[in-house]
Coordinates of C-alpha atoms in Angstrom, one line a residue:
M10 CA -58.3 -19.1 -70.6
I11 CA -58.7 -17.6 -74.1
D12 CA -59.2 -13.9 -74.7
V13 CA -59.8 -12.5 -78.2
N14 CA -59.7 -8.7 -78.8
N15 CA -60.0 -6.7 -82.1
L16 CA -59.4 -9.8 -84.1
T17 CA -59.4 -9.4 -87.9
V18 CA -58.7 -11.9 -90.7
T19 CA -58.5 -10.8 -94.3
F20 CA -58.2 -12.8 -97.6
A21 CA -56.8 -11.0 -100.6
G22 CA -57.4 -7.7 -98.9
T23 CA -61.1 -8.5 -98.0
P24 CA -62.0 -8.9 -94.3
L25 CA -63.5 -12.2 -93.4
F26 CA -64.4 -10.8 -90.0
W27 CA -63.5 -7.4 -88.5
E28 CA -62.3 -6.5 -85.0
I29 CA -64.3 -9.2 -83.2
G30 CA -63.8 -10.1 -79.5
F31 CA -64.9 -12.7 -76.9
K32 CA -63.6 -14.7 -73.9
L33 CA -63.7 -18.4 -73.3
T34 CA -63.5 -19.8 -69.8
P35 CA -63.5 -23.4 -68.5
G36 CA -67.0 -24.9 -68.8
S37 CA -67.8 -22.9 -71.9
R38 CA -69.4 -25.1 -74.5
V39 CA -69.8 -22.8 -77.5
G40 CA -71.7 -23.5 -80.7
L41 CA -70.0 -21.5 -83.5
I42 CA -72.5 -20.9 -86.2
G43 CA -72.9 -19.0 -89.4
K44 CA -73.3 -19.5 -93.2
N45 CA -70.9 -21.6 -95.2
G46 CA -67.8 -19.4 -95.9
A47 CA -68.5 -17.0 -93.0
G48 CA -65.2 -17.8 -91.3
K49 CA -66.1 -20.5 -88.7
S50 CA -63.3 -22.9 -89.6
T51 CA -60.9 -20.0 -90.1
L52 CA -61.6 -18.8 -86.5
L53 CA -60.8 -22.3 -85.2
K54 CA -57.5 -22.2 -87.1
V55 CA -56.7 -18.8 -85.6
I56 CA -57.1 -20.2 -82.0
A57 CA -55.1 -23.3 -83.0
G58 CA -52.3 -21.1 -84.2
E59 CA -52.7 -22.2 -87.9
Q60 CA -54.0 -18.9 -89.4
E61 CA -52.5 -15.4 -89.5
Y62 CA -54.5 -12.5 -88.0
T63 CA -54.3 -9.0 -86.7
G64 CA -55.5 -8.1 -83.2
T65 CA -54.9 -9.8 -79.9
L66 CA -55.3 -13.5 -79.0
S67 CA -54.3 -14.3 -75.4
I68 CA -54.1 -17.9 -74.2
D69 CA -53.1 -18.9 -70.7
K70 CA -49.7 -20.4 -70.5
G71 CA -49.6 -24.2 -70.6
T72 CA -53.1 -24.5 -72.1
K73 CA -53.4 -27.7 -74.2
I74 CA -55.5 -27.3 -77.4
G75 CA -56.9 -30.1 -79.4
F76 CA -58.2 -29.4 -82.9
L77 CA -60.4 -31.7 -85.0
K78 CA -60.4 -30.5 -88.6
Q79 CA -62.8 -31.3 -91.4
D80 CA -59.9 -32.8 -93.5
I81 CA -57.3 -35.1 -92.0
D82 CA -54.3 -37.0 -93.3
F83 CA -53.2 -40.4 -92.1
N84 CA -49.9 -42.2 -92.5
H85 CA -50.5 -45.7 -94.0
G86 CA -49.5 -48.9 -92.3
R87 CA -50.7 -48.3 -88.7
T88 CA -53.4 -50.3 -86.9
I89 CA -56.3 -48.5 -85.2
L90 CA -54.7 -49.0 -81.8
E91 CA -51.3 -47.8 -83.0
E92 CA -52.8 -44.7 -84.5
A93 CA -54.8 -44.0 -81.3
Y94 CA -51.7 -44.5 -79.1
L95 CA -50.1 -41.5 -80.9
A96 CA -52.2 -39.4 -78.5
F97 CA -49.9 -40.3 -75.7
T98 CA -46.7 -38.7 -76.9
E99 CA -45.0 -38.5 -73.5
I100 CA -46.1 -42.0 -72.4
K101 CA -44.8 -43.6 -75.6
A102 CA -41.5 -41.6 -75.2
I103 CA -41.0 -42.9 -71.7
E104 CA -41.8 -46.5 -72.8
T105 CA -39.1 -46.2 -75.4
E106 CA -36.6 -44.9 -72.8
L107 CA -37.5 -47.6 -70.3
E108 CA -37.1 -50.3 -73.0
Q109 CA -33.6 -49.0 -73.8
I110 CA -32.7 -48.9 -70.1
H111 CA -33.8 -52.5 -69.6
L112 CA -31.7 -53.6 -72.6
D113 CA -28.8 -51.7 -71.2
L114 CA -29.1 -53.2 -67.7
E115 CA -29.3 -56.8 -69.2
N116 CA -25.8 -56.3 -70.7
R117 CA -24.1 -54.7 -67.7
T118 CA -22.2 -56.3 -64.8
D119 CA -20.9 -53.2 -63.0
Y120 CA -23.6 -53.6 -60.3
E121 CA -21.7 -51.6 -57.6
S122 CA -20.6 -48.7 -59.9
E123 CA -22.0 -45.2 -59.5
A124 CA -23.0 -45.2 -63.2
Y125 CA -25.1 -48.3 -62.6
H126 CA -26.9 -46.7 -59.7
E127 CA -27.5 -43.6 -61.7
V128 CA -29.3 -45.7 -64.4
L129 CA -31.4 -47.3 -61.6
H130 CA -32.3 -43.9 -60.3
Q131 CA -33.2 -42.7 -63.8
M132 CA -35.4 -45.7 -64.3
D133 CA -37.1 -45.1 -60.9
D134 CA -37.8 -41.5 -61.9
L135 CA -39.2 -42.6 -65.3
N136 CA -41.4 -45.2 -63.7
H137 CA -42.8 -42.6 -61.2
R138 CA -43.5 -40.2 -64.1
Y139 CA -45.0 -43.0 -66.2
Q140 CA -47.4 -43.9 -63.4
L141 CA -48.2 -40.2 -62.7
I142 CA -49.3 -39.5 -66.3
G143 CA -51.5 -42.6 -66.6
G144 CA -49.0 -45.0 -68.2
Y145 CA -50.7 -48.0 -66.7
N146 CA -54.2 -47.0 -67.7
Y147 CA -53.8 -45.5 -71.2
K148 CA -54.5 -48.8 -73.1
G149 CA -57.7 -49.4 -71.2
D150 CA -58.8 -45.8 -71.7
T151 CA -58.0 -46.0 -75.4
E152 CA -60.2 -49.1 -75.9
K153 CA -63.0 -47.5 -73.9
I154 CA -63.0 -44.3 -76.0
L155 CA -62.8 -46.3 -79.3
Q156 CA -65.7 -48.5 -78.3
G157 CA -67.7 -45.4 -77.4
L158 CA -67.1 -44.1 -80.9
G159 CA -68.4 -47.3 -82.5
F160 CA -65.3 -49.5 -83.0
K161 CA -65.4 -53.1 -82.0
S162 CA -62.6 -55.0 -80.2
A163 CA -62.1 -57.0 -83.4
D164 CA -61.3 -53.8 -85.3
F165 CA -58.4 -52.7 -83.1
D166 CA -55.7 -54.6 -84.9
K167 CA -56.9 -53.7 -88.4
L168 CA -55.0 -51.1 -90.5
T169 CA -56.5 -47.6 -90.7
D170 CA -56.2 -47.9 -94.5
T171 CA -59.1 -50.4 -94.6
F172 CA -61.5 -47.9 -93.0
S173 CA -63.5 -45.1 -94.7
G174 CA -62.7 -41.4 -94.2
G175 CA -65.6 -41.2 -91.7
W176 CA -64.2 -44.0 -89.5
R177 CA -60.7 -42.5 -89.7
M178 CA -62.2 -39.2 -88.5
R179 CA -63.5 -41.1 -85.5
I180 CA -59.9 -42.3 -84.7
E181 CA -58.7 -38.7 -84.9
L182 CA -61.5 -37.7 -82.5
A183 CA -60.6 -40.5 -80.1
K184 CA -57.0 -39.2 -80.1
L185 CA -58.2 -35.7 -79.1
L186 CA -60.4 -37.0 -76.3
L187 CA -57.5 -39.2 -74.9
Q188 CA -55.0 -36.3 -74.8
Q189 CA -56.9 -34.6 -71.9
N190 CA -56.8 -31.2 -73.7
D191 CA -57.9 -28.0 -71.9
V192 CA -59.6 -26.7 -75.1
L193 CA -61.4 -28.7 -77.8
L194 CA -61.8 -27.1 -81.2
L195 CA -64.2 -29.3 -83.2
D196 CA -65.1 -28.7 -86.8
E197 CA -68.2 -30.6 -87.8
P198 CA -67.5 -33.5 -85.4
T199 CA -70.8 -35.4 -85.9
N200 CA -70.8 -35.6 -89.7
H201 CA -69.4 -39.2 -89.7
L202 CA -70.9 -40.4 -86.4
D203 CA -73.9 -42.7 -86.1
I204 CA -76.6 -42.0 -83.5
D205 CA -75.1 -44.2 -80.8
S206 CA -71.8 -42.5 -81.1
I207 CA -73.4 -39.0 -81.1
L208 CA -75.3 -39.8 -77.9
W209 CA -72.0 -41.1 -76.3
F210 CA -70.2 -38.0 -77.5
E211 CA -72.9 -35.7 -76.2
N212 CA -72.5 -37.2 -72.7
F213 CA -68.8 -36.9 -72.9
L214 CA -68.9 -33.2 -73.8
K215 CA -71.5 -32.4 -71.2
S216 CA -69.2 -33.7 -68.4
Y217 CA -66.0 -32.2 -70.0
Q218 CA -64.5 -29.5 -67.7
G219 CA -62.5 -27.5 -70.3
V220 CA -63.5 -25.2 -73.2
V221 CA -65.4 -26.6 -76.2
L222 CA -65.7 -24.5 -79.3
L223 CA -67.5 -26.4 -82.0
V224 CA -68.8 -25.9 -85.5
S225 CA -71.9 -27.9 -86.3
H226 CA -75.1 -27.6 -88.4
D227 CA -76.8 -30.3 -86.3
R228 CA -79.5 -28.4 -84.4
M229 CA -80.3 -31.2 -81.9
F230 CA -76.6 -31.8 -81.1
L231 CA -76.0 -28.0 -80.6
D232 CA -79.0 -27.8 -78.2
E233 CA -77.9 -30.9 -76.3
V234 CA -74.3 -29.9 -75.8
T235 CA -73.8 -26.2 -75.9
N236 CA -74.5 -23.5 -73.3
R237 CA -73.5 -20.6 -75.5
T238 CA -73.8 -19.5 -79.2
I239 CA -71.5 -17.3 -81.2
E240 CA -72.7 -16.5 -84.7
I241 CA -70.4 -15.0 -87.4
S242 CA -72.4 -12.9 -89.9
L243 CA -71.1 -10.4 -92.4
G244 CA -67.8 -10.0 -90.6
S245 CA -69.4 -9.4 -87.1
I246 CA -70.2 -11.7 -84.2
Y247 CA -73.3 -12.1 -82.0
D248 CA -72.7 -13.8 -78.7
F249 CA -75.3 -15.1 -76.3
K250 CA -75.1 -17.5 -73.4
K251 CA -77.8 -19.7 -74.8
P252 CA -77.9 -23.0 -76.8
Y253 CA -78.7 -22.7 -80.5
S254 CA -82.5 -22.8 -80.6
H255 CA -82.8 -20.3 -77.7
Y256 CA -80.3 -18.0 -79.3
I257 CA -82.2 -18.0 -82.7
S258 CA -85.4 -17.1 -80.8
I259 CA -83.8 -14.3 -78.8
R260 CA -81.9 -12.9 -81.8
Q261 CA -85.1 -12.6 -83.8
E262 CA -86.9 -10.9 -80.9
L263 CA -83.9 -8.4 -80.6
I264 CA -84.0 -7.6 -84.3
E265 CA -87.8 -7.0 -84.2
K266 CA -87.3 -4.7 -81.2
Q267 CA -84.5 -2.9 -83.0
L268 CA -86.7 -2.4 -86.0
Q269 CA -89.6 -1.1 -83.9
A270 CA -87.2 1.3 -81.9
Q271 CA -85.7 2.4 -85.2
K272 CA -89.1 3.1 -86.7
N273 CA -90.2 5.2 -83.6
Q274 CA -86.9 7.1 -83.7
E275 CA -87.2 7.9 -87.4
K276 CA -90.8 9.2 -86.7
Q277 CA -89.4 11.5 -83.9
I278 CA -86.6 12.7 -86.1
K279 CA -89.0 13.5 -88.9
Q280 CA -91.2 15.5 -86.5
T281 CA -88.1 17.4 -85.2
E282 CA -87.0 18.1 -88.8
Q283 CA -90.4 19.5 -89.6
L284 CA -90.3 21.8 -86.6
I285 CA -86.8 23.0 -87.5
E286 CA -88.0 23.7 -91.1
K287 CA -91.0 25.6 -89.7
F288 CA -89.2 27.9 -87.3
R289 CA -85.6 28.3 -88.6
Y290 CA -86.5 31.4 -90.8
K291 CA -88.6 33.2 -88.1
A292 CA -86.6 35.7 -86.0
S293 CA -88.6 35.0 -82.8
K294 CA -88.1 31.2 -83.1
A295 CA -84.6 31.1 -84.6
A296 CA -82.9 30.3 -81.2
F297 CA -85.5 27.5 -80.7
A298 CA -84.7 26.0 -84.1
Q299 CA -81.0 26.1 -83.5
S300 CA -81.6 24.3 -80.2
L301 CA -83.5 21.6 -82.0
I302 CA -80.7 21.2 -84.6
K303 CA -78.1 20.7 -81.9
K304 CA -80.3 18.2 -80.1
L305 CA -80.8 16.3 -83.4
D306 CA -77.0 16.2 -84.0
K307 CA -76.5 14.5 -80.7
V308 CA -79.1 11.7 -81.3
E309 CA -77.4 8.3 -81.6
R310 CA -79.1 6.6 -84.5
I311 CA -80.5 3.1 -83.8
E312 CA -79.0 0.5 -86.1
V313 CA -80.6 -2.8 -86.8
D314 CA -78.3 -5.9 -86.8
V315 CA -77.7 -6.8 -90.5
E316 CA -78.6 -10.4 -91.4
D317 CA -77.1 -12.3 -94.3
H318 CA -80.1 -13.6 -96.3
S319 CA -78.2 -14.5 -99.4
V320 CA -79.0 -18.1 -100.4
M321 CA -78.1 -20.4 -103.3
N322 CA -80.5 -20.8 -106.1
V323 CA -81.0 -24.5 -106.9
K324 CA -83.1 -26.1 -109.7
F325 CA -82.5 -29.7 -110.6
P326 CA -82.7 -30.2 -114.4
I327 CA -85.0 -33.0 -115.6
S328 CA -84.1 -35.1 -118.6
E329 CA -86.7 -37.1 -120.6
Q330 CA -89.5 -39.1 -118.9
P331 CA -88.3 -42.6 -117.8
G332 CA -90.5 -45.8 -117.8
R333 CA -92.8 -46.6 -115.0
V334 CA -90.2 -48.8 -113.3
I335 CA -86.8 -47.2 -112.6
F336 CA -85.1 -50.0 -110.8
T337 CA -85.7 -53.7 -110.4
L338 CA -83.6 -55.5 -107.7
D339 CA -83.5 -59.3 -107.7
K340 CA -81.8 -61.2 -104.8
I341 CA -79.2 -58.5 -104.1
S342 CA -76.6 -59.6 -101.5
K343 CA -73.4 -57.9 -100.4
Y344 CA -70.5 -59.0 -98.2
Y345 CA -67.4 -57.1 -97.1
G346 CA -65.1 -60.0 -96.4
S347 CA -67.0 -62.1 -93.9
K348 CA -69.3 -59.3 -92.9
K349 CA -72.8 -59.6 -94.3
V350 CA -74.5 -56.2 -95.1
L351 CA -77.4 -57.1 -97.4
E352 CA -79.0 -60.5 -98.1
N353 CA -81.5 -61.5 -100.7
V354 CA -83.0 -58.0 -101.2
N355 CA -85.8 -57.8 -103.8
L356 CA -87.2 -54.3 -104.7
L357 CA -89.1 -52.6 -107.4
L358 CA -88.8 -48.8 -107.5
E359 CA -91.3 -46.8 -109.5
R360 CA -91.1 -43.5 -111.3
G361 CA -92.0 -40.4 -109.2
S362 CA -91.1 -42.0 -105.9
K363 CA -89.4 -39.9 -103.2
I364 CA -87.7 -42.4 -101.0
A365 CA -85.7 -42.1 -97.7
F366 CA -83.1 -44.8 -96.7
V367 CA -83.0 -44.8 -92.9
G368 CA -81.4 -47.0 -90.2
Q369 CA -78.3 -47.5 -88.1
N370 CA -74.9 -47.0 -89.7
G371 CA -73.4 -50.1 -91.2
M372 CA -76.8 -51.6 -92.2
G373 CA -76.3 -51.1 -95.9
K374 CA -77.9 -47.7 -96.9
T375 CA -74.8 -46.3 -98.6
T376 CA -74.0 -49.8 -99.9
L377 CA -77.3 -50.1 -101.8
A378 CA -77.0 -46.5 -103.1
K379 CA -73.6 -47.5 -104.6
I380 CA -75.0 -50.7 -106.0
L381 CA -77.8 -48.7 -107.8
V382 CA -75.2 -46.5 -109.5
N383 CA -73.0 -49.6 -110.2
E384 CA -70.0 -48.3 -108.2
I385 CA -69.3 -51.6 -106.3
S386 CA -69.6 -55.3 -107.0
Y387 CA -72.5 -57.3 -105.6
D388 CA -74.4 -60.6 -105.9
G389 CA -77.8 -60.6 -107.6
Q390 CA -79.2 -58.4 -110.4
V391 CA -80.1 -54.8 -110.8
E392 CA -82.1 -53.9 -113.9
L393 CA -82.3 -50.2 -114.9
G394 CA -85.6 -48.9 -116.3
H395 CA -86.2 -47.5 -119.7
N396 CA -84.6 -44.0 -120.3
V397 CA -83.3 -43.8 -116.7
K398 CA -80.6 -41.2 -116.3
I399 CA -79.0 -41.1 -112.8
G400 CA -77.6 -38.1 -110.9
Y401 CA -75.5 -39.3 -107.9
F402 CA -74.3 -37.3 -105.0
A403 CA -72.0 -39.4 -102.8
Q404 CA -71.4 -38.9 -99.1
N405 CA -67.8 -37.9 -99.9
Q406 CA -68.7 -36.1 -103.2
S407 CA -66.5 -33.1 -102.4
D408 CA -63.4 -35.5 -102.1
Y409 CA -63.6 -35.9 -105.9
L410 CA -62.8 -32.2 -106.4
N411 CA -59.3 -31.2 -107.5
G412 CA -58.0 -28.8 -104.8
E413 CA -55.5 -27.2 -107.1
N414 CA -58.2 -26.1 -109.6
N415 CA -60.0 -22.8 -109.2
L416 CA -63.8 -23.0 -109.3
L417 CA -64.0 -22.2 -113.0
Q418 CA -61.4 -24.8 -113.9
E419 CA -63.2 -27.4 -111.8
M420 CA -66.5 -26.8 -113.5
E421 CA -64.9 -26.9 -116.9
S422 CA -63.4 -30.3 -116.2
A423 CA -66.9 -31.8 -116.1
A424 CA -68.4 -29.6 -118.9
D425 CA -68.9 -30.3 -122.6
D426 CA -69.7 -28.0 -125.6
N427 CA -73.4 -28.2 -124.8
N428 CA -73.2 -27.0 -121.1
R429 CA -70.0 -25.0 -120.9
I430 CA -72.1 -21.8 -121.4
K431 CA -74.0 -22.6 -118.2
I432 CA -70.9 -22.6 -115.9
R433 CA -70.8 -19.0 -114.7
S434 CA -74.6 -18.8 -114.1
L435 CA -74.5 -22.1 -112.2
L436 CA -71.6 -20.9 -110.0
G437 CA -73.5 -17.6 -109.4
S438 CA -76.7 -19.5 -108.3
F439 CA -74.5 -21.3 -105.7
L440 CA -73.2 -18.0 -104.4
F441 CA -69.9 -18.1 -106.2
G442 CA -70.1 -14.9 -108.1
G443 CA -67.5 -12.3 -109.3
D444 CA -63.9 -12.9 -108.3
A445 CA -64.9 -15.9 -106.1
V446 CA -64.7 -18.1 -109.2
E447 CA -60.9 -17.6 -109.3
K448 CA -60.6 -19.0 -105.7
K449 CA -58.8 -22.4 -105.5
V450 CA -61.0 -25.4 -104.4
K451 CA -58.7 -26.2 -101.5
M452 CA -59.4 -22.8 -100.0
L453 CA -63.2 -23.5 -99.7
S454 CA -64.9 -24.5 -96.5
G455 CA -66.6 -27.9 -96.2
G456 CA -70.0 -26.4 -97.0
E457 CA -68.7 -24.4 -99.9
R458 CA -67.1 -27.6 -101.4
N459 CA -70.5 -29.4 -101.1
R460 CA -72.1 -26.4 -102.9
L461 CA -69.5 -26.6 -105.7
A462 CA -70.0 -30.4 -106.0
L463 CA -73.8 -29.8 -106.3
S464 CA -73.3 -27.2 -109.0
K465 CA -71.0 -29.5 -110.9
M466 CA -73.6 -32.3 -110.7
L467 CA -76.2 -30.0 -112.3
L468 CA -74.3 -29.5 -115.5
N469 CA -76.2 -32.5 -117.0
P470 CA -79.9 -33.3 -116.7
F471 CA -81.2 -36.6 -115.0
N472 CA -84.5 -38.1 -114.0
V473 CA -83.4 -40.2 -111.0
L474 CA -81.4 -38.5 -108.2
I475 CA -79.6 -40.5 -105.6
M476 CA -78.1 -38.5 -102.7
D477 CA -76.1 -39.9 -99.8
E478 CA -76.1 -37.5 -96.8
P479 CA -76.3 -34.4 -98.9
T480 CA -76.7 -32.0 -95.9
N481 CA -73.3 -32.8 -94.4
H482 CA -71.5 -29.4 -94.0
L483 CA -74.4 -27.4 -95.3
D484 CA -75.6 -24.5 -93.1
M485 CA -79.3 -24.2 -92.1
L486 CA -80.3 -21.8 -94.9
S487 CA -78.6 -24.0 -97.5
K488 CA -80.4 -27.1 -96.2
N489 CA -83.7 -25.4 -96.6
V490 CA -82.9 -24.3 -100.2
L491 CA -81.8 -27.8 -101.1
K492 CA -84.9 -29.3 -99.6
K493 CA -87.1 -26.8 -101.6
A494 CA -85.3 -27.7 -104.8
L495 CA -85.7 -31.4 -104.2
N496 CA -89.5 -30.9 -103.5
E497 CA -89.8 -29.2 -106.9
F498 CA -87.7 -31.8 -108.7
E499 CA -90.1 -33.7 -111.0
G500 CA -88.0 -36.9 -111.2
S501 CA -87.5 -39.7 -108.7
L502 CA -85.5 -39.2 -105.5
I503 CA -83.6 -41.6 -103.2
V504 CA -82.0 -39.9 -100.3
V505 CA -79.8 -41.4 -97.5
S506 CA -80.1 -39.2 -94.4
H507 CA -80.4 -39.1 -90.6
D508 CA -81.7 -35.6 -90.6
R509 CA -85.4 -35.7 -89.7
D510 CA -86.0 -32.0 -90.3
F511 CA -84.6 -32.4 -93.8
L512 CA -86.7 -35.5 -94.6
Q513 CA -90.0 -34.1 -93.2
G514 CA -92.3 -33.2 -96.1
L515 CA -89.7 -34.4 -98.6
V516 CA -90.3 -38.1 -99.0
N517 CA -93.4 -40.3 -99.5
K518 CA -91.8 -43.6 -98.9
V519 CA -89.4 -44.9 -96.3
Y520 CA -87.1 -48.0 -96.5
E521 CA -85.7 -49.0 -93.1
F522 CA -82.4 -51.0 -93.2
R523 CA -82.2 -53.5 -90.3
D524 CA -80.7 -56.9 -89.8
N525 CA -79.5 -57.2 -93.4
Q526 CA -83.0 -56.7 -94.7
I527 CA -85.1 -53.8 -96.0
K528 CA -88.7 -53.0 -94.9
E529 CA -90.9 -50.6 -96.8
Y530 CA -93.2 -48.0 -95.2
L531 CA -95.7 -46.4 -97.6
G532 CA -95.8 -43.0 -96.0
D533 CA -93.7 -40.0 -95.0
I534 CA -91.1 -39.9 -92.2
D535 CA -93.7 -39.1 -89.5
Y536 CA -95.8 -42.0 -90.6
Y537 CA -92.7 -44.3 -90.4
L538 CA -91.9 -43.1 -86.8
E539 CA -95.5 -43.6 -85.8
Q540 CA -95.5 -47.2 -87.2
R541 CA -92.3 -48.0 -85.4
K542 CA -93.5 -46.3 -82.2
F543 CA -90.5 -44.1 -82.0
D544 CA -90.7 -40.7 -80.3
N545 CA -87.9 -39.2 -82.3
F546 CA -85.6 -40.0 -85.2
R547 CA -82.6 -40.7 -83.0
E548 CA -84.2 -43.9 -81.8
V549 CA -84.2 -45.2 -85.4
E550 CA -80.4 -45.4 -85.5
K551 CA -79.8 -46.7 -82.0
N552 CA -78.3 -50.2 -81.9
S553 CA -80.9 -52.9 -81.9
I554 CA -78.3 -55.3 -80.4
V555 CA -76.4 -54.7 -77.1
E556 CA -73.6 -56.9 -75.9
I557 CA -73.3 -57.1 -72.1
G558 CA -70.4 -59.2 -70.7
G559 CA -70.4 -61.5 -73.7
K560 CA -74.2 -61.9 -73.7
V561 CA -76.2 -60.4 -76.6
F562 CA -79.5 -58.5 -75.8
K563 CA -81.8 -57.8 -78.7
G564 CA -84.6 -55.2 -78.7
N565 CA -85.8 -51.9 -79.9
A566 CA -84.8 -48.6 -78.4
R567 CA -87.6 -48.6 -75.8
D568 CA -86.7 -52.2 -74.7
Q569 CA -83.1 -51.2 -74.4
E570 CA -84.1 -48.2 -72.3
K571 CA -85.9 -50.5 -69.8
Y572 CA -83.0 -52.9 -69.9
H573 CA -80.4 -50.2 -69.2
K574 CA -82.6 -49.0 -66.3
K575 CA -82.7 -52.5 -64.9
V576 CA -78.9 -52.8 -65.2
K577 CA -78.4 -49.5 -63.4
N578 CA -80.6 -50.6 -60.6
Q579 CA -78.5 -53.8 -60.3
I580 CA -75.3 -51.7 -60.2
S581 CA -76.7 -49.5 -57.4
K582 CA -77.7 -52.6 -55.4
I583 CA -74.3 -54.2 -55.7
E584 CA -72.5 -50.9 -54.8
S585 CA -74.7 -50.8 -51.6
Q586 CA -73.8 -54.4 -50.7
I587 CA -70.0 -53.7 -51.3
E588 CA -70.2 -50.6 -49.1
T589 CA -71.8 -52.5 -46.3
L590 CA -69.3 -55.4 -46.4
E591 CA -66.3 -53.0 -46.6
A592 CA -67.6 -51.1 -43.5
E593 CA -67.8 -54.4 -41.6
L594 CA -64.3 -55.4 -42.8
L595 CA -63.0 -52.0 -41.6
L596 CA -64.3 -52.7 -38.1
W597 CA -62.7 -56.2 -38.1
D598 CA -59.4 -54.7 -39.4
Q599 CA -59.4 -52.3 -36.5
A600 CA -60.1 -55.2 -34.1
L601 CA -57.1 -57.0 -35.5
V602 CA -54.9 -54.0 -35.0
E603 CA -56.2 -53.4 -31.5
N604 CA -56.2 -57.2 -30.7
N605 CA -59.9 -56.9 -29.6
A606 CA -60.4 -60.3 -27.9
Q607 CA -64.2 -59.9 -27.8
I608 CA -64.4 -59.9 -31.6
L609 CA -61.4 -62.1 -32.3
N610 CA -62.7 -64.9 -30.1
Q611 CA -65.9 -65.3 -32.0
P612 CA -66.3 -68.8 -33.5
D613 CA -64.8 -69.1 -37.0
F614 CA -63.8 -65.4 -37.0
F615 CA -61.0 -65.8 -39.6
K616 CA -63.1 -68.0 -41.8
K617 CA -65.9 -65.3 -41.8
Y618 CA -63.3 -62.6 -42.4
Q619 CA -62.0 -64.4 -45.5
D620 CA -65.6 -65.2 -46.7
K621 CA -66.4 -61.4 -46.6
K622 CA -63.3 -60.6 -48.7
D623 CA -64.3 -63.3 -51.2
Q624 CA -67.8 -62.0 -51.3
I625 CA -66.5 -58.5 -52.1
A626 CA -64.3 -59.9 -54.9
I627 CA -67.3 -61.7 -56.4
L628 CA -69.5 -58.6 -56.2
M629 CA -66.7 -56.5 -57.8
E630 CA -66.6 -58.9 -60.7
Q631 CA -70.4 -58.6 -61.1
W632 CA -70.2 -54.8 -60.9
T633 CA -67.4 -54.7 -63.5
E634 CA -69.5 -56.9 -65.9
L635 CA -72.6 -54.8 -65.5
Q636 CA -70.6 -51.5 -66.0
M637 CA -69.2 -52.9 -69.2

């Protein structure tokens, strides 16, 4: 389906990757990995036809490609449904044509004319095409996909302008999934999805028959979805038909074997060179020495795959020591319109705490973080402790960067006379050295923008650090470096995250946001999971409320699992009953066709026949409700 050969992309004369090649066939679900700035997003743009390159890129004729970018633009004034319906270009065009034909026919009276019959024929063709491409199903399909990605029916008629960038990204993802593309190019698709939506999306991709090429730094998501891994490193690619964790293990084993083979070869070469040196000046052994020299020239030297171990160097500056209490929260409540997010929250946060905010999306984690830094209005009172100086990294921190600035200009925009001298060293510690500082911000990858936003934040010292999803877009190595820096930070930390690996060993207190309230757990993330009797961190963010056919079911993740199993069993039972009844009706239908007197003369035959049909209709209603 897609064949890449000798592909090279250069920026300002420097190759990003050099003469790489691979093939993608239906059923390939590929995790594209590599450090921030390695060229992952660029490779997606090449395949999507949005980036120049040299080499060969062959794509089968008629292949439909859908591309989910990290950054998207929306036109204002559309509802969620209207925006999602844009996925159906041909269907909407046919609807417009049919509407025009209906208006035209209403005003015509030449019913017998050839022109009138031509219009009828055209309308018939359009209706046939409309049915063929799913015109009668697209609205239902749209609602199903939107609900799978976390939207409620009540949201459908709201304007996209009223939703955050994360939710608008979900709309864009819904459009891609509705277009029935042959290839999906997905750049960090899970960054703005909660756990329920991620689980739904995983199941969707597992059953998807086309090609998936996705960039992600979510290890669990990659392991669940992908069946192949391509890593871009230092301009080359490494391609294995294994999910991420298996690939990393195999890659490390290969490098260790290469190192051992190289060591053995070097030992043999050294011994041969010693023999040559020993015999080359002896007349009786000169021919033997020449033979060894020729043999040595033919040896193909073993090379070890080069790994990129460069990492950013982060150290969070600490300002003066604050008082014992850093925040006092008294009766904090927050509503968005009629939606209640937090109610009557009372907290006292002490100096030195390392706190994780966890829980399902929409429960108020980001809202409370914004309240603490006084970014949004709220009811109640927040009292700041003595000498508290806050550093804040928002979930969309990189959105506040000016794309037209180069890196130096962007840092200088936040600097003063006291810290301007630190700019170049800070950029260098975040892997922006040399000429890289002249690059425009808009040319950076998502991970590089996050690194720039972090370096900008470090211009001024603080003693309380609040971070909302700081690992979004960061590669695995950068995550580890950030975690190490946070562990060494001597101030207080509040971090909103759904990344268990990142939180493990980082926090000593957990606040769970659930049902408009906050519950405190005095221990690390593993202690919290043990107390909540969760097997894994994903269960934390699963919905605690499920709506089935208008009825609300409450319970934790384990209860829901049992409930879903029960529902599935009921569905199977109903399907079996329907199958039996339909088989009986088929026999009776044959009897009616053949006028079989033995069956037709049974008492109340036609009443029993209708009863079976009614019974099937009732069972179908029950089946539909349970499926919903």
